[in-house]
Amino acid sequence: MIGLKQGDKSESVAYLQELLERAGHTPGKIDGDYGSKTVAAVLACRKAQGSTANSGTPITGSAGAQIMTAFVKKVA
């Protein structure tokens, strides 16, 4: 799942969208299409996990480990 980005279309994207929704970040329709609403949900999730522009890593709409961390914290 890590490494997904806007424009991707797959079952992995649908799974990411489900995780985002469960973590409280609405990605829009869960359809496996990594569109602008999924990007916005990923950005919100990353910011909620403490990502900042000053962390040395730019905040992008690409999915990374922070999505999984947010999900695990939410359901734990």
GROMACS .gro file of N, CA and C in nm:
model
  228
    1MET      N    1   0.081  -0.119   0.000
    1MET     CA    2   0.000   0.000   0.000
    1MET      C    3   0.086   0.126   0.000
    2ILE      N    4   0.200   0.122   0.064
    2ILE     CA    5   0.284   0.240   0.070
    2ILE      C    6   0.335   0.271  -0.070
    3GLY      N    7   0.332   0.398  -0.106
    3GLY     CA    8   0.376   0.438  -0.236
    3GLY      C    9   0.261   0.469  -0.332
    4LEU      N   10   0.138   0.457  -0.284
    4LEU     CA   11   0.024   0.494  -0.368
    4LEU      C   12   0.021   0.644  -0.385
    5LYS      N   13  -0.031   0.688  -0.500
    5LYS     CA   14  -0.035   0.832  -0.527
    5LYS      C   15  -0.156   0.865  -0.615
    6GLN      N   16  -0.182   0.994  -0.625
    6GLN     CA   17  -0.296   1.040  -0.704
    6GLN      C   18  -0.285   0.986  -0.847
    7GLY      N   19  -0.397   0.938  -0.897
    7GLY     CA   20  -0.403   0.883  -1.032
    7GLY      C   21  -0.403   0.730  -1.031
    8ASP      N   22  -0.357   0.669  -0.920
    8ASP     CA   23  -0.358   0.523  -0.911
    8ASP      C   24  -0.502   0.473  -0.899
    9LYS      N   25  -0.526   0.355  -0.954
    9LYS     CA   26  -0.657   0.290  -0.945
    9LYS      C   27  -0.632   0.142  -0.919
   10SER      N   28  -0.676   0.096  -0.801
   10SER     CA   29  -0.652  -0.044  -0.767
   10SER      C   30  -0.728  -0.083  -0.641
   11GLU      N   31  -0.724  -0.213  -0.612
   11GLU     CA   32  -0.782  -0.262  -0.488
   11GLU      C   33  -0.705  -0.207  -0.368
   12SER      N   34  -0.577  -0.185  -0.384
   12SER     CA   35  -0.496  -0.127  -0.277
   12SER      C   36  -0.543   0.013  -0.243
   13VAL      N   37  -0.581   0.089  -0.344
   13VAL     CA   38  -0.634   0.224  -0.321
   13VAL      C   39  -0.766   0.215  -0.245
   14ALA      N   40  -0.851   0.121  -0.282
   14ALA     CA   41  -0.979   0.103  -0.212
   14ALA      C   42  -0.953   0.069  -0.065
   15TYR      N   43  -0.854  -0.015  -0.040
   15TYR     CA   44  -0.820  -0.051   0.098
   15TYR      C   45  -0.770   0.072   0.173
   16LEU      N   46  -0.684   0.151   0.110
   16LEU     CA   47  -0.637   0.276   0.169
   16LEU      C   48  -0.756   0.365   0.203
   17GLN      N   49  -0.849   0.378   0.111
   17GLN     CA   50  -0.967   0.462   0.135
   17GLN      C   51  -1.047   0.412   0.255
   18GLU      N   52  -1.059   0.281   0.268
   18GLU     CA   53  -1.129   0.225   0.384
   18GLU      C   54  -1.056   0.259   0.513
   19LEU      N   55  -0.924   0.247   0.513
   19LEU     CA   56  -0.845   0.280   0.631
   19LEU      C   57  -0.860   0.427   0.668
   20LEU      N   58  -0.854   0.512   0.567
   20LEU     CA   59  -0.869   0.656   0.592
   20LEU      C   60  -1.004   0.686   0.655
   21GLU      N   61  -1.108   0.624   0.602
   21GLU     CA   62  -1.242   0.648   0.654
   21GLU      C   63  -1.252   0.600   0.799
   22ARG      N   64  -1.199   0.483   0.827
   22ARG     CA   65  -1.202   0.429   0.964
   22ARG      C   66  -1.122   0.515   1.060
   23ALA      N   67  -1.018   0.582   1.010
   23ALA     CA   68  -0.935   0.669   1.093
   23ALA      C   69  -0.997   0.808   1.107
   24GLY      N   70  -1.112   0.831   1.043
   24GLY     CA   71  -1.181   0.958   1.057
   24GLY      C   72  -1.148   1.062   0.953
   25HIS      N   73  -1.088   1.020   0.843
   25HIS     CA   74  -1.051   1.113   0.735
   25HIS      C   75  -1.123   1.069   0.608
   26THR      N   76  -1.232   1.134   0.576
   26THR     CA   77  -1.320   1.093   0.468
   26THR      C   78  -1.254   1.111   0.331
   27PRO      N   79  -1.234   0.999   0.258
   27PRO     CA   80  -1.172   1.006   0.126
   27PRO      C   81  -1.273   1.018   0.012
   28GLY      N   82  -1.399   1.039   0.045
   28GLY     CA   83  -1.503   1.037  -0.058
   28GLY      C   84  -1.548   0.894  -0.080
   29LYS      N   85  -1.600   0.867  -0.197
   29LYS     CA   86  -1.649   0.733  -0.231
   29LYS      C   87  -1.534   0.633  -0.233
   30ILE      N   88  -1.555   0.518  -0.169
   30ILE     CA   89  -1.454   0.413  -0.169
   30ILE      C   90  -1.470   0.336  -0.300
   31ASP      N   91  -1.386   0.376  -0.397
   31ASP     CA   92  -1.401   0.323  -0.532
   31ASP      C   93  -1.269   0.276  -0.595
   32GLY      N   94  -1.160   0.283  -0.518
   32GLY     CA   95  -1.032   0.239  -0.571
   32GLY      C   96  -0.965   0.340  -0.663
   33ASP      N   97  -1.018   0.461  -0.670
   33ASP     CA   98  -0.964   0.567  -0.755
   33ASP      C   99  -0.901   0.674  -0.667
   34TYR      N  100  -0.770   0.689  -0.674
   34TYR     CA  101  -0.696   0.784  -0.591
   34TYR      C  102  -0.710   0.923  -0.651
   35GLY      N  103  -0.821   0.987  -0.619
   35GLY     CA  104  -0.850   1.119  -0.673
   35GLY      C  105  -0.825   1.229  -0.570
   36SER      N  106  -0.878   1.347  -0.597
   36SER     CA  107  -0.851   1.464  -0.513
   36SER      C  108  -0.906   1.450  -0.371
   37LYS      N  109  -1.017   1.381  -0.353
   37LYS     CA  110  -1.071   1.364  -0.217
   37LYS      C  111  -0.984   1.269  -0.136
   38THR      N  112  -0.927   1.168  -0.201
   38THR     CA  113  -0.835   1.078  -0.132
   38THR      C  114  -0.707   1.153  -0.096
   39VAL      N  115  -0.659   1.237  -0.187
   39VAL     CA  116  -0.541   1.319  -0.158
   39VAL      C  117  -0.567   1.406  -0.035
   40ALA      N  118  -0.684   1.472  -0.031
   40ALA     CA  119  -0.717   1.558   0.082
   40ALA      C  120  -0.723   1.479   0.213
   41ALA      N  121  -0.778   1.358   0.207
   41ALA     CA  122  -0.787   1.274   0.327
   41ALA      C  123  -0.648   1.230   0.374
   42VAL      N  124  -0.560   1.197   0.279
   42VAL     CA  125  -0.423   1.159   0.314
   42VAL      C  126  -0.351   1.278   0.378
   43LEU      N  127  -0.366   1.395   0.320
   43LEU     CA  128  -0.303   1.515   0.377
   43LEU      C  129  -0.353   1.540   0.518
   44ALA      N  130  -0.484   1.530   0.539
   44ALA     CA  131  -0.541   1.551   0.673
   44ALA      C  132  -0.487   1.449   0.771
   45CYS      N  133  -0.476   1.326   0.728
   45CYS     CA  134  -0.424   1.220   0.813
   45CYS      C  135  -0.278   1.244   0.848
   46ARG      N  136  -0.200   1.280   0.750
   46ARG     CA  137  -0.057   1.306   0.775
   46ARG      C  138  -0.039   1.422   0.872
   47LYS      N  139  -0.117   1.529   0.854
   47LYS     CA  140  -0.107   1.644   0.944
   47LYS      C  141  -0.150   1.605   1.084
   48ALA      N  142  -0.255   1.523   1.095
   48ALA     CA  143  -0.302   1.478   1.227
   48ALA      C  144  -0.196   1.394   1.298
   49GLN      N  145  -0.109   1.329   1.222
   49GLN     CA  146  -0.002   1.247   1.279
   49GLN      C  147   0.125   1.327   1.306
   50GLY      N  148   0.118   1.457   1.283
   50GLY     CA  149   0.232   1.541   1.318
   50GLY      C  150   0.324   1.580   1.206
   51SER      N  151   0.292   1.548   1.084
   51SER     CA  152   0.376   1.590   0.971
   51SER      C  153   0.369   1.741   0.957
   52THR      N  154   0.484   1.800   0.939
   52THR     CA  155   0.490   1.943   0.914
   52THR      C  156   0.590   1.967   0.801
   53ALA      N  157   0.580   2.083   0.741
   53ALA     CA  158   0.674   2.117   0.635
   53ALA      C  159   0.816   2.128   0.691
   54ASN      N  160   0.829   2.146   0.822
   54ASN     CA  161   0.960   2.161   0.884
   54ASN      C  162   1.023   2.029   0.925
   55SER      N  163   0.954   1.918   0.899
   55SER     CA  164   1.005   1.787   0.943
   55SER      C  165   1.113   1.731   0.851
   56GLY      N  166   1.143   1.801   0.744
   56GLY     CA  167   1.244   1.753   0.650
   56GLY      C  168   1.184   1.674   0.536
   57THR      N  169   1.059   1.632   0.551
   57THR     CA  170   0.990   1.559   0.447
   57THR      C  171   0.868   1.641   0.407
   58PRO      N  172   0.854   1.677   0.281
   58PRO     CA  173   0.738   1.755   0.241
   58PRO      C  174   0.609   1.678   0.263
   59ILE      N  175   0.506   1.751   0.299
   59ILE     CA  176   0.375   1.690   0.316
   59ILE      C  177   0.312   1.681   0.178
   60THR      N  178   0.287   1.559   0.134
   60THR     CA  179   0.225   1.538   0.003
   60THR      C  180   0.099   1.457   0.019
   61GLY      N  181   0.030   1.437  -0.088
   61GLY     CA  182  -0.090   1.356  -0.086
   61GLY      C  183  -0.064   1.209  -0.112
   62SER      N  184   0.063   1.170  -0.110
   62SER     CA  185   0.097   1.029  -0.130
   62SER      C  186   0.082   0.953   0.000
   63ALA      N  187   0.042   0.828  -0.008
   63ALA     CA  188   0.020   0.746   0.112
   63ALA      C  189   0.152   0.691   0.163
   64GLY      N  190   0.170   0.698   0.292
   64GLY     CA  191   0.290   0.645   0.355
   64GLY      C  192   0.258   0.578   0.487
   65ALA      N  193   0.357   0.557   0.566
   65ALA     CA  194   0.344   0.484   0.691
   65ALA      C  195   0.251   0.555   0.790
   66GLN      N  196   0.239   0.687   0.781
   66GLN     CA  197   0.153   0.760   0.875
   66GLN      C  198   0.007   0.719   0.864
   67ILE      N  199  -0.035   0.678   0.747
   67ILE     CA  200  -0.173   0.633   0.730
   67ILE      C  201  -0.197   0.509   0.815
   68MET      N  202  -0.104   0.415   0.810
   68MET     CA  203  -0.118   0.293   0.890
   68MET      C  204  -0.110   0.326   1.039
   69THR      N  205  -0.024   0.418   1.078
   69THR     CA  206  -0.013   0.457   1.219
   69THR      C  207  -0.144   0.516   1.267
   70ALA      N  208  -0.205   0.602   1.187
   70ALA     CA  209  -0.332   0.662   1.225
   70ALA      C  210  -0.439   0.558   1.241
   71PHE      N  211  -0.442   0.461   1.152
   71PHE     CA  212  -0.543   0.355   1.159
   71PHE      C  213  -0.523   0.271   1.284
   72VAL      N  214  -0.402   0.231   1.311
   72VAL     CA  215  -0.374   0.148   1.427
   72VAL      C  216  -0.411   0.221   1.556
   73LYS      N  217  -0.377   0.349   1.566
   73LYS     CA  218  -0.411   0.428   1.685
   73LYS      C  219  -0.562   0.439   1.702
   74LYS      N  220  -0.632   0.455   1.591
   74LYS     CA  221  -0.777   0.474   1.596
   74LYS      C  222  -0.849   0.348   1.643
   75VAL      N  223  -0.806   0.233   1.599
   75VAL     CA  224  -0.876   0.109   1.632
   75VAL      C  225  -0.820   0.039   1.756
   76ALA      N  226  -0.705   0.083   1.806
   76ALA     CA  227  -0.644   0.019   1.923
   76ALA      C  228  -0.718   0.057   2.051
   0.00000   0.00000   0.00000
